[in-house]
Coordinates of C-alpha atoms and ligand atoms in Angstrom, one line a residue:
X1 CA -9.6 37.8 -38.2
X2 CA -11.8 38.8 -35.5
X3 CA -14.5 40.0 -38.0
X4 CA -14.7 36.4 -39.3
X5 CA -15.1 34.9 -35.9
X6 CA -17.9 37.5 -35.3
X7 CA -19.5 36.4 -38.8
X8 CA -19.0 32.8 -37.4
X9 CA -21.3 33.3 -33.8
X10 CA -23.9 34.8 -36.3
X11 CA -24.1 32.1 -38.3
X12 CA -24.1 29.7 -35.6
X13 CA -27.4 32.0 -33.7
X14 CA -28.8 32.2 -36.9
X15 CA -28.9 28.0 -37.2
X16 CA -29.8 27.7 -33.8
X17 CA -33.1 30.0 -34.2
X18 CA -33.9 27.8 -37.4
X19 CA -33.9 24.6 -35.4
X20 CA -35.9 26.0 -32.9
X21 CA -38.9 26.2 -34.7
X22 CA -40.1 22.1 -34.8
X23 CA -37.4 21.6 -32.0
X24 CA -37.5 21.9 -28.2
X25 CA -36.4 24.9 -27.1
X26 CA -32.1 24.9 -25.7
X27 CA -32.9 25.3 -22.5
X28 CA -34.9 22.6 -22.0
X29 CA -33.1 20.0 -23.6
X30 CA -30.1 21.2 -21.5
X31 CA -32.8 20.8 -18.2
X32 CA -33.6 17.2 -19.4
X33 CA -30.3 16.1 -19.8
X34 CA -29.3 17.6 -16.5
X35 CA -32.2 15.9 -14.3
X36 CA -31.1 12.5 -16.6
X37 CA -27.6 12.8 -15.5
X38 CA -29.0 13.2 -11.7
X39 CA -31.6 10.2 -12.4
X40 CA -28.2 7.9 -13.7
X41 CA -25.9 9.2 -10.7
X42 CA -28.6 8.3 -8.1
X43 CA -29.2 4.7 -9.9
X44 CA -25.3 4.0 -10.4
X45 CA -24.7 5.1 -6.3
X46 CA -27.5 3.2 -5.4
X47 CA -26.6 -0.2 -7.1
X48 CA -23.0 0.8 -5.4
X49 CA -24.7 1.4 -1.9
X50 CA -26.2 -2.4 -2.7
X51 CA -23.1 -4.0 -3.7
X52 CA -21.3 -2.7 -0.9
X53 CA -23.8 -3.8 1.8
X54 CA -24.3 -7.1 -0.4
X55 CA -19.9 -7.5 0.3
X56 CA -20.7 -6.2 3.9
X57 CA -17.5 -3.4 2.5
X58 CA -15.8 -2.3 5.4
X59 CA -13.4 0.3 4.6
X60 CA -12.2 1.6 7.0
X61 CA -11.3 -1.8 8.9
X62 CA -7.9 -3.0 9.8
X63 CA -5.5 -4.1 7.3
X64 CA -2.6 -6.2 8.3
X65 CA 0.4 -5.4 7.1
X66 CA 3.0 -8.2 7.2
X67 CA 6.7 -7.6 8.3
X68 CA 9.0 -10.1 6.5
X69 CA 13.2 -10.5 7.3
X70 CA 15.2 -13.3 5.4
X71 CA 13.6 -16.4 3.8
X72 CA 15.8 -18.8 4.7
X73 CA 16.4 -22.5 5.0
X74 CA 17.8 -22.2 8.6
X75 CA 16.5 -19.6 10.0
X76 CA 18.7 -17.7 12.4
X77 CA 15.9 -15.9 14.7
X78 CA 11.9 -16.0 15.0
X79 CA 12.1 -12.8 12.2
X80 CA 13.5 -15.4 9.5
X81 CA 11.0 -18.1 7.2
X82 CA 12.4 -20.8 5.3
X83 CA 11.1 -21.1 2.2
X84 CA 8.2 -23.9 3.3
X85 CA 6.7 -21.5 5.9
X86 CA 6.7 -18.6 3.7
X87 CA 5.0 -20.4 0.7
X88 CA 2.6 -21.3 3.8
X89 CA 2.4 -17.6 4.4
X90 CA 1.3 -16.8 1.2
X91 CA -1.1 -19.6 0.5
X92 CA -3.0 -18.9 4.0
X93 CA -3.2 -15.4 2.3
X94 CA -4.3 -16.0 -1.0
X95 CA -7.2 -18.9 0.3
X96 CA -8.5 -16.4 2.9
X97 CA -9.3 -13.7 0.4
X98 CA -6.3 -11.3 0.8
X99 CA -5.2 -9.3 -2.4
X100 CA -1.5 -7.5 -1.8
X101 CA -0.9 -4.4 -2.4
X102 CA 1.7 -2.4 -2.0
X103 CA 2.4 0.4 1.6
X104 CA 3.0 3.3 -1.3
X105 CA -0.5 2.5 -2.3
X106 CA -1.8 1.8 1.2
X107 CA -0.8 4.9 2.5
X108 CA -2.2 6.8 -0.9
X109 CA -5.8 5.7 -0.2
X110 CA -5.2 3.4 -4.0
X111 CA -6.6 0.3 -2.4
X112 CA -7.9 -1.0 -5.7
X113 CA -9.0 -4.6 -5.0
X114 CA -12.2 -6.4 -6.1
X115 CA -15.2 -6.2 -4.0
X116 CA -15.0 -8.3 -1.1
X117 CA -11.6 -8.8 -1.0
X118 CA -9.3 -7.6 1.7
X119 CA -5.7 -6.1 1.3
X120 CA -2.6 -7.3 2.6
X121 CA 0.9 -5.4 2.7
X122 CA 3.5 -7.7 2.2
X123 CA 6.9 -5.7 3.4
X124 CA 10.1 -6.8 3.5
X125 CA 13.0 -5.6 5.7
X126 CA 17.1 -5.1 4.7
X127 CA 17.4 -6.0 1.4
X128 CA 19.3 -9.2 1.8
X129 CA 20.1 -11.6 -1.2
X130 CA 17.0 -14.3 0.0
X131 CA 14.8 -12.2 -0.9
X132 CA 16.3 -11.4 -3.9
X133 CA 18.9 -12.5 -6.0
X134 CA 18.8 -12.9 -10.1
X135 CA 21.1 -15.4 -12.1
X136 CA 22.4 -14.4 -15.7
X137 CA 20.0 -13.6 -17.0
X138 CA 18.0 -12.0 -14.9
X139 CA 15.6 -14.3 -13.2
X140 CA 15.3 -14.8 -9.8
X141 CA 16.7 -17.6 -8.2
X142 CA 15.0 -20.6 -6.9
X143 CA 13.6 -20.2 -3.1
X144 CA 14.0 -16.7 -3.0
X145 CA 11.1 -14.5 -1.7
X146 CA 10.1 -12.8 -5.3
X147 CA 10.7 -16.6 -6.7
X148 CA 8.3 -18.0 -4.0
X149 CA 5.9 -15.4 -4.3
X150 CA 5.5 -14.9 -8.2
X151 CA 5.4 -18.8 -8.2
X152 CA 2.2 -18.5 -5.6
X153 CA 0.8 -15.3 -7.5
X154 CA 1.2 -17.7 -10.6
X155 CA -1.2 -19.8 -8.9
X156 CA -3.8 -18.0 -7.8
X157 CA -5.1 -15.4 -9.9
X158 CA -6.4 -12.5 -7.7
X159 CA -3.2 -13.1 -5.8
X160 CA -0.8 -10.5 -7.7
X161 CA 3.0 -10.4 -7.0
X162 CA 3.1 -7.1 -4.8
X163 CA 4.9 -6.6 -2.5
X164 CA 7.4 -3.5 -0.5
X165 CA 11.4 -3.8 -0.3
X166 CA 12.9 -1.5 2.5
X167 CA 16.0 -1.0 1.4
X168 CA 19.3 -0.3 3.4
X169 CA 22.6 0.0 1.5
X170 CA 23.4 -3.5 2.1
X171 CA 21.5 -3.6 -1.4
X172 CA 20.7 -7.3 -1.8
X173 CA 24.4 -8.3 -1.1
X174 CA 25.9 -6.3 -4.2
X175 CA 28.5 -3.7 -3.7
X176 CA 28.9 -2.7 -7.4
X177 CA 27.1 0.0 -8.5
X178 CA 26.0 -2.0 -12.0
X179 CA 25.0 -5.0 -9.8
X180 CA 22.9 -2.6 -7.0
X181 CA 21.1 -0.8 -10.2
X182 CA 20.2 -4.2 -11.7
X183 CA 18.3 -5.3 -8.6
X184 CA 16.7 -2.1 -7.8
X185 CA 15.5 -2.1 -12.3
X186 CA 14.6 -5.6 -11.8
X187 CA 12.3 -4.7 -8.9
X188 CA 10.6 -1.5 -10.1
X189 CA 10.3 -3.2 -13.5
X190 CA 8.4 -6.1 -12.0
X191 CA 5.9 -3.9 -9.9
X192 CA 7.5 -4.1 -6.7
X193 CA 8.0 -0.9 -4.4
X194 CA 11.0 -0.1 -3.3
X195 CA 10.9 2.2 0.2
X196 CA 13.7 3.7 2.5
X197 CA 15.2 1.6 5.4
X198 CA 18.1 4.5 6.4
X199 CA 21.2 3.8 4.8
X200 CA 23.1 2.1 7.8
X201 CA 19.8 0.5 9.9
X202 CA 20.9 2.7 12.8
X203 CA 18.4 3.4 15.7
X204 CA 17.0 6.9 14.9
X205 CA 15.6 7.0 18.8
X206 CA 17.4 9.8 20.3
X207 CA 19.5 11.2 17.1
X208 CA 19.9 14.8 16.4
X209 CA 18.2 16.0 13.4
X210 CA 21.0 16.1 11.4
X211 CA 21.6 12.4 11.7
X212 CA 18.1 11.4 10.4
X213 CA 18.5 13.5 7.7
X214 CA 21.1 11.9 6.7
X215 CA 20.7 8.3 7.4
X216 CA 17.5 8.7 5.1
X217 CA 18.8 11.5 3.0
X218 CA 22.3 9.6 1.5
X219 CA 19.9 5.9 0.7
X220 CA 17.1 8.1 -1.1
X221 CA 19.5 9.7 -3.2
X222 CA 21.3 6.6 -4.0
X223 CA 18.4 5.2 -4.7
X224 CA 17.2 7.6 -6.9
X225 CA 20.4 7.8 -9.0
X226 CA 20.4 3.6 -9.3
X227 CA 17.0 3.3 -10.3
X228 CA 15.2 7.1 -10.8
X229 CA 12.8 5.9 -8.2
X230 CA 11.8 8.7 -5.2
X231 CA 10.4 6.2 -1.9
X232 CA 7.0 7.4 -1.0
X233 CA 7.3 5.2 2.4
X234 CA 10.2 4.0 5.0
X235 CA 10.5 1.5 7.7
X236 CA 11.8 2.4 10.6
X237 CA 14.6 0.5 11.9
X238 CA 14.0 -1.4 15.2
X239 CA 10.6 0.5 14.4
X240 CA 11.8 3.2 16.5
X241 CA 10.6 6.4 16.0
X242 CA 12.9 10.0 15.8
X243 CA 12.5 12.7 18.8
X244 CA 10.4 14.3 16.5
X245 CA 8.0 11.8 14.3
X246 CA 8.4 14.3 11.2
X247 CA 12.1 14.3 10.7
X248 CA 11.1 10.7 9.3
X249 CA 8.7 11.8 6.8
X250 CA 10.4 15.2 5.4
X251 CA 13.8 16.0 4.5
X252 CA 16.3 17.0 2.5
X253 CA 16.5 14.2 -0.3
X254 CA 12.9 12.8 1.2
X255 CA 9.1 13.2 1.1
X256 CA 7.0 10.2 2.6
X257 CA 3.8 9.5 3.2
X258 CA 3.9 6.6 5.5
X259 CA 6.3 5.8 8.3
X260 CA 6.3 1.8 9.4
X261 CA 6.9 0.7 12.5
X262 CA 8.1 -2.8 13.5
X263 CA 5.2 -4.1 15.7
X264 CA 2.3 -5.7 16.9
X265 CA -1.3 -4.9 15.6
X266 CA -2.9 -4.5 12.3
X267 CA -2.9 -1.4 10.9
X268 CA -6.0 1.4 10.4
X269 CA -7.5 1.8 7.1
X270 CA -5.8 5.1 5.5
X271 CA -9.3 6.4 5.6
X272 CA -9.8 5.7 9.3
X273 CA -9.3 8.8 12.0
X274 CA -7.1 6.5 13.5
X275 CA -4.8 6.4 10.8
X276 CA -1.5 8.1 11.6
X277 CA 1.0 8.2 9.0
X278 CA 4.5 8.4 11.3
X279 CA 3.5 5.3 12.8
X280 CA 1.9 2.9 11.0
X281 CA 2.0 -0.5 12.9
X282 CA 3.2 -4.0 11.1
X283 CA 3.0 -7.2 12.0
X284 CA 5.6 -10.0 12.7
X285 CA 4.9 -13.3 10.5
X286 CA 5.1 -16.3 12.9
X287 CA 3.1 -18.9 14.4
X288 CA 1.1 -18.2 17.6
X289 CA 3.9 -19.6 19.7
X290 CA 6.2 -18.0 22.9
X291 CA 6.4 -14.5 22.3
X292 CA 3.7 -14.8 19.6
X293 CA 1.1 -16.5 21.6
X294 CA -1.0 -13.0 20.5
X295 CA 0.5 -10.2 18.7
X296 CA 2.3 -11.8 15.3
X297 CA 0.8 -13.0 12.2
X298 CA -0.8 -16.3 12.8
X299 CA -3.0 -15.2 15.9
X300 CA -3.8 -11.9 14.2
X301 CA -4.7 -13.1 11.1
X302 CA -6.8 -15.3 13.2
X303 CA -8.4 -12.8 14.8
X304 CA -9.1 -10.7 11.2
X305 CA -11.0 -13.9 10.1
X306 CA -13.6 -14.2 13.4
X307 CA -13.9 -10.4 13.7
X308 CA -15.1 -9.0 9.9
X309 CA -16.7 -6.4 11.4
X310 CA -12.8 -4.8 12.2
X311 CA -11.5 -6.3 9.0
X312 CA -11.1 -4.1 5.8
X313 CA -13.4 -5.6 3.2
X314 CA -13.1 -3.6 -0.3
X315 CA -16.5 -2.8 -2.1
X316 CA -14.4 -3.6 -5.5
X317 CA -14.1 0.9 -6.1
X318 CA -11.5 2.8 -5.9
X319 CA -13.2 5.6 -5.7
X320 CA -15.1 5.5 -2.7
X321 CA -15.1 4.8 0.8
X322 CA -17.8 2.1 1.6
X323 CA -18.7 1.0 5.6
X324 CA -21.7 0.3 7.3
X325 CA -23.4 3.5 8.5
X326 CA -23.1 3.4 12.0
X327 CA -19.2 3.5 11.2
X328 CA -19.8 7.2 10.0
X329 CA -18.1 8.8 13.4
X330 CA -14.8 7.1 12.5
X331 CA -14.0 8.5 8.5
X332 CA -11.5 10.6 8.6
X333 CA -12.9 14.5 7.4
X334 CA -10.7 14.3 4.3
X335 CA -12.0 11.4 3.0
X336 CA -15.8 12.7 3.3
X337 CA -16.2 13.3 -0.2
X338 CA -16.0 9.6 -1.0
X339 CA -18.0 8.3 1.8
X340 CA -20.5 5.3 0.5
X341 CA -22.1 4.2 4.0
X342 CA -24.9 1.9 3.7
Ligands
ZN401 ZN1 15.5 -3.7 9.5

């Protein structure tokens, strides 16, 4: 065996010294191809560097990240849509060049949007049967939130149905366990995410460690065992924050990456050293109106559309990090690597 691999190298140095006689010598060649390879890298970063400035990319700007409740005909508070204003919701979204995606993929850095465009997180709180419920055969009703919003994605290509379910064990109004695993299948099979809401939506502020655990703990594991799906992100209920901001992100039946709180500002670009993964801030969808003169949806996104400069603008690659120079001092060191300034 081994004396035949031997005579194999031989014959192979033997070929090669052959060749070498009209051909280039190997180590040249190997040069050339080398200093190509560096010529084509240069040439493919600098027509990135020129389609990112041409885009003005901007990412590590703001992304807002929308908190949605019930989408109902009468709404019962200011968290509620009906069914008009949400379709309004999306349709201001989609005509102002927003692209959802979904918090798991926020969090993870995958923003992977075409250049120019600007990412929104659609969440949505408490799994209640507006948002989704399926008839017979496993469509979902009219007026719903995935009806309303696969209807709009249908619409307007560029405008995919993404979106993040924060689940408690309220479970979309079912209480049988065949019932509970067909909505959670019907939302991982579409593309949606499903995340952790605590199992009974209690107010972590102040509880001992144990508690946390297991308010997040018990919902991860059942739903992991309805649907084989491990949340990467949770929303905190009330957006209140444990003693300790960790207990939210690691535990016993858990591992997140993001934390999401319940108010009032857009949130940094996961690239962005003001990132912070326990407390990632959301926004409440409403008109700029009493309490949301400012700091909800409306007057926000508002605010995104007359200040680019703050808005996250993708350069259409997922692979790098693209912002005008002078933003250098605020990329975060881990994402170094990927920087394209321009
Ligand atoms: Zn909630």
């Amino acid at each position: 065996m081994r004396l035949r691999i031997f005579g194999g190298v031989g014959l192979l140095a033997a070929a090669a010294l052959l060749s070498g006689c009209d051909s280039q010598p190997t180590t040249v060649k190997m040069a050339d191809t080398k200093a190509d390879a560096a010529a084509k890298l240069r040439a493919s970063q600098a027509a990135k560097v020129k389609l990112a400035a041409q885009v003005k990319a901007n990412e590590l700007g703001q992304i807002p990240v929308l908190m949605f409740h019930r989408v109902i005909d009468k709404p019962g508070s200011t968290d509620d849509r009906t069914p008009q204003q949400f379709r309004a919701d999306l349709e201001r979204l989609a005509r102002e060049g927003y692209v959802p995606i979904t918090a798991a993929e926020m969090v993870a850095g995958k923003i992977d949007i075409p250049a120019g465009k600007h990412p929104v997180v659609l969440t949505f709180d408490d799994s209640s049967p507006s948002q989704l419920t399926l008839n017979e055969v496993g469509v979902p009703a009219p007026n719903t939130a995935v009806a309303i919003l696969k209807d709009v994605a249908a619409k307007h290509p560029g405008f995919p149905a993404k979106a993040t379910f924060y689940v408690t064990r309220d479970m979309f109004g079912k209480t049988v366990r065949e019932e509970q695993a067909q909505m959670l299948g019907w939302l991982k099979e579409n593309g949606f995410e499903i995340g952790n809401h605590t199992r009974d939506h209690i107010n972590l502020r102040g509880r001992s460690h144990k508690e946390v655990d297991e308010q997040i703990s018990t919902i991860a594991q059942q739903i992991d065992s309805l649907s084989g799906v491990h949340p990467t992100t949770i929303a905190l209920p009330y957006g209140n924050q444990p003693s300790n901001k960790e207990w939210a992100m690691h535990g016993k039946a858990y591992n997140h990456q993001g934390a999401f709180l319940a108010g009032y500002t857009p949130a940094p670009a996961p690239f962005s050293k003001a990132f912070e993964p326990q407390g990632i801030p959301r926004i409440k969808v409403m008109e700029k109106k009493g309490d949301c003169k400012q700091f909800c949806s409306e007057a926000w996104l508002d605010w995104l559309k007359n200040n680019p400069d703050m808005r996250y603008t993708s350069d259409g690659d997922v692979r790098t990090v693209a912002y005008p120079k002078f933003k250098n001092p605020y990329l975060r060191k881990s994402f170094s690597k990927w920087g394209l300034p321009y």
